[in-house]
Tab-separated table of C-alpha atoms in Angstrom:
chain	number	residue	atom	x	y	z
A	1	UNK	CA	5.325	-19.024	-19.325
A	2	UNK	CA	5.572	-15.693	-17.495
A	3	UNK	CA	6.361	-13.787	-20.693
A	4	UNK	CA	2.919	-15.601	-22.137
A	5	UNK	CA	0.542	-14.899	-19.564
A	6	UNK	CA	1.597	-11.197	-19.707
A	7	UNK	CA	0.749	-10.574	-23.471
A	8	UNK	CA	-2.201	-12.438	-23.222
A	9	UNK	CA	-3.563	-10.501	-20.015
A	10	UNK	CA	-1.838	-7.253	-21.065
A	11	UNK	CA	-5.546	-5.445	-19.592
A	12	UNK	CA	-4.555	-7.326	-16.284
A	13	UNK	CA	-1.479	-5.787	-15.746
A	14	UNK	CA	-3.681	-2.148	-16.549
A	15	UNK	CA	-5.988	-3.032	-14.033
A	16	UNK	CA	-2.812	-3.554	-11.750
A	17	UNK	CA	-2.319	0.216	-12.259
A	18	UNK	CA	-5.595	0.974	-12.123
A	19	UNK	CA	-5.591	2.339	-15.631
A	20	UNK	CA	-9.125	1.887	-17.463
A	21	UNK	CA	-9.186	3.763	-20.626
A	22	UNK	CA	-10.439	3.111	-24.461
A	23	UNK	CA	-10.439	4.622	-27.913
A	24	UNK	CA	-11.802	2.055	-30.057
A	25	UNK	CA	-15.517	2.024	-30.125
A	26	UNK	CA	-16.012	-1.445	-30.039
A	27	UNK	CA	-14.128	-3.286	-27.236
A	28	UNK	CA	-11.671	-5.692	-28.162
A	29	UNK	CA	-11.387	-9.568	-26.467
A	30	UNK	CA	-9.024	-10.830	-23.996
A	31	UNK	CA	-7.972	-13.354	-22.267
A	32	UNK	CA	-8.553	-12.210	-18.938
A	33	UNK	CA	-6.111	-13.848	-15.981
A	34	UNK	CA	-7.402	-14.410	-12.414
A	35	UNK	CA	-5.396	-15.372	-9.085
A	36	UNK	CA	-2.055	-14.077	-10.209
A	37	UNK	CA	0.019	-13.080	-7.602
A	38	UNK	CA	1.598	-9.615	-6.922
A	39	UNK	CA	4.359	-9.071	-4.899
A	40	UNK	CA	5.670	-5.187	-4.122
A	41	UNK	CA	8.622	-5.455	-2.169
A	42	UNK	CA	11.193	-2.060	-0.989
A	43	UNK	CA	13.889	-2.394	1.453
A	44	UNK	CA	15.728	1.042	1.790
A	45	UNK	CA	18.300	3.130	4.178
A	46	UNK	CA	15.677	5.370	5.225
A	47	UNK	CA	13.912	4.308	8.221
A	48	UNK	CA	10.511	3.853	7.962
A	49	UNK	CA	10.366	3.127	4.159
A	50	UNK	CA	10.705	-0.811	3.896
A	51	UNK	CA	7.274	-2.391	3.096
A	52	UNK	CA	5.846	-5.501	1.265
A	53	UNK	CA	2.194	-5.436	0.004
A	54	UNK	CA	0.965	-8.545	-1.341
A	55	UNK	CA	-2.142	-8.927	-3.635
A	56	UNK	CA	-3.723	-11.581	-6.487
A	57	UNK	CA	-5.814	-10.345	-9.112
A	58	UNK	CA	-9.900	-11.086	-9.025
A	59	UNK	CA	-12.982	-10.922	-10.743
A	60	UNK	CA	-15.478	-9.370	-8.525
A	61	UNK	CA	-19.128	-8.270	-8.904
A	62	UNK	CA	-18.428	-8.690	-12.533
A	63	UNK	CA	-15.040	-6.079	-12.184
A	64	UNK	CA	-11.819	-7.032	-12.743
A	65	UNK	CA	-9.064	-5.720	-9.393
A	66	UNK	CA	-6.373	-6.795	-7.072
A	67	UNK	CA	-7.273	-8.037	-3.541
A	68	UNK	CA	-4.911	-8.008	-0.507
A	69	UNK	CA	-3.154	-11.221	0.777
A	70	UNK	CA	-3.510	-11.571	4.392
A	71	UNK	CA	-1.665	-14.643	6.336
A	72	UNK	CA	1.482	-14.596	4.667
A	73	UNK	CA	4.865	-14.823	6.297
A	74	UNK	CA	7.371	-12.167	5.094
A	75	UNK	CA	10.972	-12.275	5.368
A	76	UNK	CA	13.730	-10.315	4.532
A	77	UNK	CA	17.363	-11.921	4.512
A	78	UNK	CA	20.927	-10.510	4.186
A	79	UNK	CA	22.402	-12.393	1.438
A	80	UNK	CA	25.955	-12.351	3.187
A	81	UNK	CA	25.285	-12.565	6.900
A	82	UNK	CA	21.756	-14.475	6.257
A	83	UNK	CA	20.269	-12.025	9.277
A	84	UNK	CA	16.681	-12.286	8.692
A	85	UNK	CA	14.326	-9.814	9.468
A	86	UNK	CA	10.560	-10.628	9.998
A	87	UNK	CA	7.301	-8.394	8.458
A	88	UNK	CA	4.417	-8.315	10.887
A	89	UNK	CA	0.811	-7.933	9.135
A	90	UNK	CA	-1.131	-3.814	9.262
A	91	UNK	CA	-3.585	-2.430	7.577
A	92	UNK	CA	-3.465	-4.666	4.193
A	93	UNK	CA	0.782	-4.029	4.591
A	94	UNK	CA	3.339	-5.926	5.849
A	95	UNK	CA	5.751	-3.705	7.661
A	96	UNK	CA	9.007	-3.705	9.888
A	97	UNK	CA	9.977	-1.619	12.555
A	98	UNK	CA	10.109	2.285	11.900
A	99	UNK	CA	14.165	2.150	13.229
A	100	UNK	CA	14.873	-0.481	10.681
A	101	UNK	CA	17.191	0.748	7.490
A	102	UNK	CA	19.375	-1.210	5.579
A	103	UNK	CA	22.966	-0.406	4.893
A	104	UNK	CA	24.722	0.805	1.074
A	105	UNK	CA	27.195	-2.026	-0.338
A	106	UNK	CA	24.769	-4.984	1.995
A	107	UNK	CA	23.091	-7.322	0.108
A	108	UNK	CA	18.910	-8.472	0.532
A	109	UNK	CA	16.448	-10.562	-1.185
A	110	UNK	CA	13.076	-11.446	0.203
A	111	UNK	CA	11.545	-15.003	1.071
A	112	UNK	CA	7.386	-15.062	1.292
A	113	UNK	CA	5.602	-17.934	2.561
A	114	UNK	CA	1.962	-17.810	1.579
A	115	UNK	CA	-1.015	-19.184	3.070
A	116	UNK	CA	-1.549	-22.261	0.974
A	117	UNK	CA	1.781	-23.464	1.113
A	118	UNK	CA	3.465	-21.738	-1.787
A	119	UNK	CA	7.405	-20.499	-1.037
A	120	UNK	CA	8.245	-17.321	-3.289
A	121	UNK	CA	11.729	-15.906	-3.425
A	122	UNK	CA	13.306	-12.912	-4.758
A	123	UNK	CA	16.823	-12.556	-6.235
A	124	UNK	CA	19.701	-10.760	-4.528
A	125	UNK	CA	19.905	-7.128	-4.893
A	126	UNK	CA	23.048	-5.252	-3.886
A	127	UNK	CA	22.326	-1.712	-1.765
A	128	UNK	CA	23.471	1.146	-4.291
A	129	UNK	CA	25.763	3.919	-2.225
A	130	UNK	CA	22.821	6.951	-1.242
A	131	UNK	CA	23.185	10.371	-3.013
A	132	UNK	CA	22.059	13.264	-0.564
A	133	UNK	CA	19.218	16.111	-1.837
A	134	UNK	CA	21.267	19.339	-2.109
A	135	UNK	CA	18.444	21.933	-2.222
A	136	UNK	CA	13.888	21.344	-2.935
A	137	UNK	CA	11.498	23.414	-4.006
A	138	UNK	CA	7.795	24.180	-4.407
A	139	UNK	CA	5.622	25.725	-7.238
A	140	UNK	CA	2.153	26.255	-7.709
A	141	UNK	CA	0.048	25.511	-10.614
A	142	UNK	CA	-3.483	25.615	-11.581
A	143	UNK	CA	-3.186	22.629	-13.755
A	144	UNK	CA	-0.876	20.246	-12.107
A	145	UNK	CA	-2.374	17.144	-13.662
A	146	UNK	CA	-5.775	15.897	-15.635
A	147	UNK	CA	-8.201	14.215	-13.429
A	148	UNK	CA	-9.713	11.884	-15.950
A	149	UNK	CA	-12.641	11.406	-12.910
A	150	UNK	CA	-13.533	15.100	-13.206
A	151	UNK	CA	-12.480	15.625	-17.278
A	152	UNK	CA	-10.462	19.226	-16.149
A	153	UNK	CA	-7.606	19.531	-14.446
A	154	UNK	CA	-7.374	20.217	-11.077
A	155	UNK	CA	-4.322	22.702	-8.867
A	156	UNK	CA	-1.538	22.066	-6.561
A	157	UNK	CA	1.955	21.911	-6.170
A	158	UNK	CA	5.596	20.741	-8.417
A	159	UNK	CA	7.951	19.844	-6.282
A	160	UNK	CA	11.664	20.158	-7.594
A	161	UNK	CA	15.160	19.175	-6.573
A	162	UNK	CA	19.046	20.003	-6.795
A	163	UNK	CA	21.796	17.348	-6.308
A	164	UNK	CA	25.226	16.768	-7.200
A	165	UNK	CA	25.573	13.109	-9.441
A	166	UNK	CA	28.337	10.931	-8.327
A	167	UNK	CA	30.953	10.465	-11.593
A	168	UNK	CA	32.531	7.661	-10.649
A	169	UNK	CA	29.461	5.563	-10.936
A	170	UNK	CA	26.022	5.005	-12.911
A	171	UNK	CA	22.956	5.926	-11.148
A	172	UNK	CA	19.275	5.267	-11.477
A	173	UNK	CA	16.765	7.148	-9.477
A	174	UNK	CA	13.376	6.596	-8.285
A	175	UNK	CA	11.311	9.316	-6.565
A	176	UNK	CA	8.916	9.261	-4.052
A	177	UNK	CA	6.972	11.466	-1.827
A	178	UNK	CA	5.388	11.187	1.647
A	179	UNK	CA	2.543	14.108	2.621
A	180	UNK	CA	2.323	14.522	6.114
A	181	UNK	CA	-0.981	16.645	6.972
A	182	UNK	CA	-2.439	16.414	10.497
A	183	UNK	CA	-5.577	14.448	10.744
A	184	UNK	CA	-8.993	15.962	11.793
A	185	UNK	CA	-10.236	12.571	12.878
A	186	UNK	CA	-8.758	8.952	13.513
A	187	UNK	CA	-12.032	7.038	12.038
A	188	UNK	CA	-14.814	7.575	10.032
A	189	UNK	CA	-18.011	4.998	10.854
A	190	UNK	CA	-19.846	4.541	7.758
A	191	UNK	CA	-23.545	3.645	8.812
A	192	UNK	CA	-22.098	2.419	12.026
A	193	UNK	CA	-20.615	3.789	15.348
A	194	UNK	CA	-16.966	3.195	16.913
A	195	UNK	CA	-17.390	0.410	19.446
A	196	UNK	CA	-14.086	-1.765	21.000
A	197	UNK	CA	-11.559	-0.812	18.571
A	198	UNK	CA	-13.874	-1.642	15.805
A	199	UNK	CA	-17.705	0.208	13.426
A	200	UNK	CA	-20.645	-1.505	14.302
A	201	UNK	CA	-22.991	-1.330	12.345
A	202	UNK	CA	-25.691	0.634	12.533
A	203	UNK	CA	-27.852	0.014	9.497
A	204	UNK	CA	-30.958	-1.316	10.923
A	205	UNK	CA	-31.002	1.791	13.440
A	206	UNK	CA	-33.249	4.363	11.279
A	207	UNK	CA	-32.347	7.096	13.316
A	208	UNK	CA	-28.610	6.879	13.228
A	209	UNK	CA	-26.894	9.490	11.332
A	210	UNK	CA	-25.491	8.125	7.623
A	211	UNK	CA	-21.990	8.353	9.348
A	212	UNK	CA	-20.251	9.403	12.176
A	213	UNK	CA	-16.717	10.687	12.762
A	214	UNK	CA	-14.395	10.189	16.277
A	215	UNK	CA	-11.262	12.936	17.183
A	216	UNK	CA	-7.812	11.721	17.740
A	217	UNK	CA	-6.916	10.513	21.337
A	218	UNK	CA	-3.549	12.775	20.333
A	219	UNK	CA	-1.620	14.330	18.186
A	220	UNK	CA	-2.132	12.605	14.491
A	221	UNK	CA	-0.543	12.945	11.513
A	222	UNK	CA	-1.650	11.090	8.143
A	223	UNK	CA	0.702	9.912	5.150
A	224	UNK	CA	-0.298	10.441	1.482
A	225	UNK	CA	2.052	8.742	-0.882
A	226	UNK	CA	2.754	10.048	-4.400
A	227	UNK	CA	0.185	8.932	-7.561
A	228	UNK	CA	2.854	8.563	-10.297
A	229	UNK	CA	6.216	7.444	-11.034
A	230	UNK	CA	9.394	9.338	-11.055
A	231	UNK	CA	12.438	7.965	-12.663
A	232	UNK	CA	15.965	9.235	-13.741
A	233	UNK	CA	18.749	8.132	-14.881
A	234	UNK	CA	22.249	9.906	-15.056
A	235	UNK	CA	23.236	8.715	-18.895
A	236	UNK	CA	23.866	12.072	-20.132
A	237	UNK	CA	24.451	13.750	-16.809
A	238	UNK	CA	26.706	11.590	-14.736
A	239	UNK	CA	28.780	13.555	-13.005
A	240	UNK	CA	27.330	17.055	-13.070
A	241	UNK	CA	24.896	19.120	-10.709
A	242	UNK	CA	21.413	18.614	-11.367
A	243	UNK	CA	18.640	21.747	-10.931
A	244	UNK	CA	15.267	21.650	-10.602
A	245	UNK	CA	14.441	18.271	-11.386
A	246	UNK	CA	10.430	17.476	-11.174
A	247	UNK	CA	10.562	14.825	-8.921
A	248	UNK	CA	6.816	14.877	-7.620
A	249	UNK	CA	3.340	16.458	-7.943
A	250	UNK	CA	0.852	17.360	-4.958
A	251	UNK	CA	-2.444	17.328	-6.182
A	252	UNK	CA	-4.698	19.938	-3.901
A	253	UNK	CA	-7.206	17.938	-2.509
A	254	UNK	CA	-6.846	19.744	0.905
A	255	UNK	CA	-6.297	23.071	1.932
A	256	UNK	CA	-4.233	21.645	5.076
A	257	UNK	CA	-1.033	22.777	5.375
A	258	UNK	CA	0.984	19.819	3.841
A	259	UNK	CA	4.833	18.638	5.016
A	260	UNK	CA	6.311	16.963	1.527
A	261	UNK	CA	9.571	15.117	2.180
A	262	UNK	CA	10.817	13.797	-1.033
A	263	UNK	CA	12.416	10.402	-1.224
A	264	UNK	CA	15.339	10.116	-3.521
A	265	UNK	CA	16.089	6.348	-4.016
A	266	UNK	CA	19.171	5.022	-5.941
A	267	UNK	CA	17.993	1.666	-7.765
A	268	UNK	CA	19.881	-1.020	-9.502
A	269	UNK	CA	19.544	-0.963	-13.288
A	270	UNK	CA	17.198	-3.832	-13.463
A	271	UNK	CA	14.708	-2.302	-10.718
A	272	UNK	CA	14.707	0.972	-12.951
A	273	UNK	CA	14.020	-0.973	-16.045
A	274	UNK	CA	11.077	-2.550	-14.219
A	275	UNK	CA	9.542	0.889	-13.212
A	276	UNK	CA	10.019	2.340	-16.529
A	277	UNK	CA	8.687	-0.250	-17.484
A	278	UNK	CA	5.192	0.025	-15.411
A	279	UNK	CA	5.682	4.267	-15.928
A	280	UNK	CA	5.076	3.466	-19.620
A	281	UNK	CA	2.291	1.830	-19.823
A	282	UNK	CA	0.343	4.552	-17.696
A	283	UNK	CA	1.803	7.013	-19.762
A	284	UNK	CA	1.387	5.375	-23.047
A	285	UNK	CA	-1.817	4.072	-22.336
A	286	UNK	CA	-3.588	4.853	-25.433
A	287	UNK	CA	-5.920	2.394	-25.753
A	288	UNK	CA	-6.489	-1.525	-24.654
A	289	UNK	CA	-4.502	-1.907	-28.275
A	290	UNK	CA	-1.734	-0.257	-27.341
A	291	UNK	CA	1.601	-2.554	-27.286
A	292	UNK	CA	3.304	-3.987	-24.103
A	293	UNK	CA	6.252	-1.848	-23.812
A	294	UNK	CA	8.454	-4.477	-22.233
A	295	UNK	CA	7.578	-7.697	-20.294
A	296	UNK	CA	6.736	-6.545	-16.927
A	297	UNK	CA	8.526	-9.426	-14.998
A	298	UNK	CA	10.101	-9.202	-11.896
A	299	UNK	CA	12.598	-10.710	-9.949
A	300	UNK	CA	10.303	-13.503	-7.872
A	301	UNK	CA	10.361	-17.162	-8.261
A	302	UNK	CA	8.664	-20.227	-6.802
A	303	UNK	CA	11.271	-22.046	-5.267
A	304	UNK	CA	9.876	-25.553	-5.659
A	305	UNK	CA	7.771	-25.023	-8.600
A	306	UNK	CA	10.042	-22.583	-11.703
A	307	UNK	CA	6.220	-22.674	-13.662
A	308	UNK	CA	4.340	-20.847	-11.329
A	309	UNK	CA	3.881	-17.362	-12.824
A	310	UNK	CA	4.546	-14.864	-10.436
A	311	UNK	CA	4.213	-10.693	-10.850
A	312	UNK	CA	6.168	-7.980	-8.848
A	313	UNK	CA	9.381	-6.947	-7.572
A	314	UNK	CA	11.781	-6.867	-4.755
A	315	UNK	CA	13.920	-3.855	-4.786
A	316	UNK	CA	16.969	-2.889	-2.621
A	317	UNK	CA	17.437	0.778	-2.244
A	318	UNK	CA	19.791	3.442	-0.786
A	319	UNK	CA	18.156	6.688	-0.181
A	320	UNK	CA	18.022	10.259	1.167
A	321	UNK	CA	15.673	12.708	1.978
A	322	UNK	CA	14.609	16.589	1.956
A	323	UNK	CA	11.527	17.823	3.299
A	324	UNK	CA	9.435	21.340	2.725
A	325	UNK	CA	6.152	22.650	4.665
A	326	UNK	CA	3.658	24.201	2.131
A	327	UNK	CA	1.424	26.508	3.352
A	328	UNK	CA	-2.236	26.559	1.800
A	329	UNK	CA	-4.830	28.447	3.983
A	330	UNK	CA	-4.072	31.258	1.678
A	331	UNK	CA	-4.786	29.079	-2.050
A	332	UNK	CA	-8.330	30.198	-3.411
A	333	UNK	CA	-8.081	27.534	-6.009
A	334	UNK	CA	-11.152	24.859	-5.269
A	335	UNK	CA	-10.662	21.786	-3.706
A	336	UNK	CA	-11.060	18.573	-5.180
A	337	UNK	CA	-10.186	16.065	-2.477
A	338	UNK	CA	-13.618	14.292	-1.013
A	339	UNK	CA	-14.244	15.759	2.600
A	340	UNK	CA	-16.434	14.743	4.984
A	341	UNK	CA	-17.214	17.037	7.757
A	342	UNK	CA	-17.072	15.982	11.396
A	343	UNK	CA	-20.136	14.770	12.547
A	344	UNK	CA	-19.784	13.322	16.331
A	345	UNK	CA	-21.751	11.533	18.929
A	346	UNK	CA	-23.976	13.629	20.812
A	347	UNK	CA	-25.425	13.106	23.786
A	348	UNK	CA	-29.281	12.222	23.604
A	349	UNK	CA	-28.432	10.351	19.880
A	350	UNK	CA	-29.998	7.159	19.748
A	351	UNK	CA	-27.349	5.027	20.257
A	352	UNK	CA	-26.018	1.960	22.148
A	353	UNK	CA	-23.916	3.075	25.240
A	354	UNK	CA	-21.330	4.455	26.050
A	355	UNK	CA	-21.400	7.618	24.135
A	356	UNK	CA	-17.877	7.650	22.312
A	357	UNK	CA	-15.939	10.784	20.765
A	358	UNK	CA	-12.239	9.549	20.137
A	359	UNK	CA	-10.337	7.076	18.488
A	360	UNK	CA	-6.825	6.061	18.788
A	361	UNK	CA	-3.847	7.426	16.149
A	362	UNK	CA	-2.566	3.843	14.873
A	363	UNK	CA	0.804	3.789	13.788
A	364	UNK	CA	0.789	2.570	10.038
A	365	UNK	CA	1.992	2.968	6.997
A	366	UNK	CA	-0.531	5.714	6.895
A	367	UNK	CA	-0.691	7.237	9.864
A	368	UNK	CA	1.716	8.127	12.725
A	369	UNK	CA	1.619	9.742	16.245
A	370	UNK	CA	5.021	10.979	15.738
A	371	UNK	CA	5.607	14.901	15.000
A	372	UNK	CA	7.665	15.241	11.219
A	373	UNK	CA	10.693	16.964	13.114
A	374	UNK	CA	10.468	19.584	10.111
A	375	UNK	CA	6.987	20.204	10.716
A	376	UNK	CA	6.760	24.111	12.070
């Protein structure tokens, strides 16, 4: 049923991606799919890295998306030991403590609960051994990828690795990056002002500014996450020392100095096959005609009901990490990025008491209070 769905709502899984692209003039027909769920799942040995975000496809305003999944109860469960670990709900994520890592040769899978009563489970992934980041690197370009958005492309920075391949085993790599820049301010008001934790509005105030912005209470750091997928596999190299592999790409869309550390993830075979899987139909996206590479099913179920269709993954990893401070106040190159400049509160503005200039540095998945201990 799951294998159906997909080829009949191939655009679907595109929109998942948020790939929107066409070369034939005259658009084809399909069957579009609504209310599918979507379930991302990543455990890992690094701490701070094990997430679940949970979404169903919509038609909205005439627009075809994914919408967050709020409610749900999230559990993670040793397969051996059956130690569960709850997710707690933030900022459209559902997250576990920043200390929590799992352990290589342990084995996970994933139990959701959603809101209407629905009971989705994962199989059981085995934790791959981790395989430590010898040496990284940084290059810039002037055309590090094509913004479709802006039709040119746009600057900033490879970012390469060195590591030694295990022999005695095959390994399959996923790469990701975290971008730690320090934030210039903790909210951003749109037509509203930063009242009790939360923007009130402000639209039917005709003298209120079209936004307003509110400093950090401390210290702030926020988290970009990579745009693509990076995969490897050792099929030809097991065993050997591998140099400057392209593992990630910084687009320059500020020209804050940026701490990159670079996630190196060993996968089971199936989990790689599923991101290739997804990596090839952004990169062969070619047109809505363009053939389903593979059928992009995961490794969910519905435990009381085996013909509920269900998208997404749960994947087990064991990873290391390598971090590098680029420095760009000296980079010429223009900036892309959307920036908004700080525009506070000022005394005598006509707005509702008390006057308010800060916000608070929420720990999320995108934001943190702690220093990067790399971070000069």
């Amino acid at each position: 049923l799951i294998k159906k769905i997909l080829k009949k709502s191939f655009l679907n899984i595109l929109l998942i991606f948020s790939i929107f692209s066409c070369i034939d003039p005259i658009p084809p027909e399909f069957d579009y799919q609504s209310d599918l769920v979507i379930i991302d799942g990543l455990a890992s040995t690094i701490p701070g890295n094990t997430f679940v975000n949970i979404k169903k496809t919509i038609l909205e305003f005439g627009r075809y998306s994914t919408q967050f999944i709020s409610g749900c109860n999230v559990t993670l469960i040793n397969s051996d030991t059956k130690e569960k670990v709850s997710f707690v709900e933030l900022e459209s994520n559902y997250l576990v403590s920043k200390n929590f890592r799992i352990s290589p040769g342990s084995r996970w899978e994933m139990e959701v609960l959603m809101p209407n009563g629905k009971r989705y489970r994962s199989e059981s992934e085995l934790v791959p051994n981790e395989v430590p980041i010898d040496k990284i690197s940084e290059k810039f370009t002037k055309e590090l990828i094509f913004e479709e958005s802006l039709g040119k492309y746009i600057a900033g920075h490879e970012i390469s690795i060195d590591f030694e391949d295990p022999e005695e085993e095959q390994n399959f790599y996923y790469f990701q990056y975290r971008g730690f820049e320090k934030e210039i301010y903790c909210k951003l008001c749109n037509r509203g002002i930063y009242r009790s934790g939360e923007c009130v509005s402000q639209i039917n105030n005709p003298l209120a500014k079209e936004y307003y912005t509110y400093l950090c209470d401390q210290s702030c750091w926020k988290i970009n996450y990579n745009e693509e997928i990076s995969l490897f596999e050792d099929e030809f190299t097991n065993g050997k020392s591998i140099s400057n592999l392209l593992v990630g790409r910084v687009p320059l869309y500020s020209n804050q100095d940026i701490l990159v550390e670079i996630l190196q993830l060993n996968i089971s075979q199936n989990a790689h096959k599923y991101f290739k899987s997804i990596k090839d139909i952004v990169d062969n996206n070619s047109g809505f005609n363009a053939p389903l590479p593979s059928a992009l099913i995961g490794n969910f179920y519905n435990i009381d009901d085996s013909e509920d269709p269900i998208l997404g993954r749960f994947t087990a990893a064991a990873g290391r990490s390598n971090s590098i401070l680029i420095k760009r106040g000296g980079i010429n190159e223009r900036i892309e990025g959307e920036y908004k400049y700080p525009q506070p509160e000022l005394l005598g503005d006509p707005l509702p008491n008390p006057i308010t200039y800060v916000a608070p540095c929420i720990e999320s998945r995108y934001q943190t209070k702690i220093k990067p201990l790399t971070w000069e």
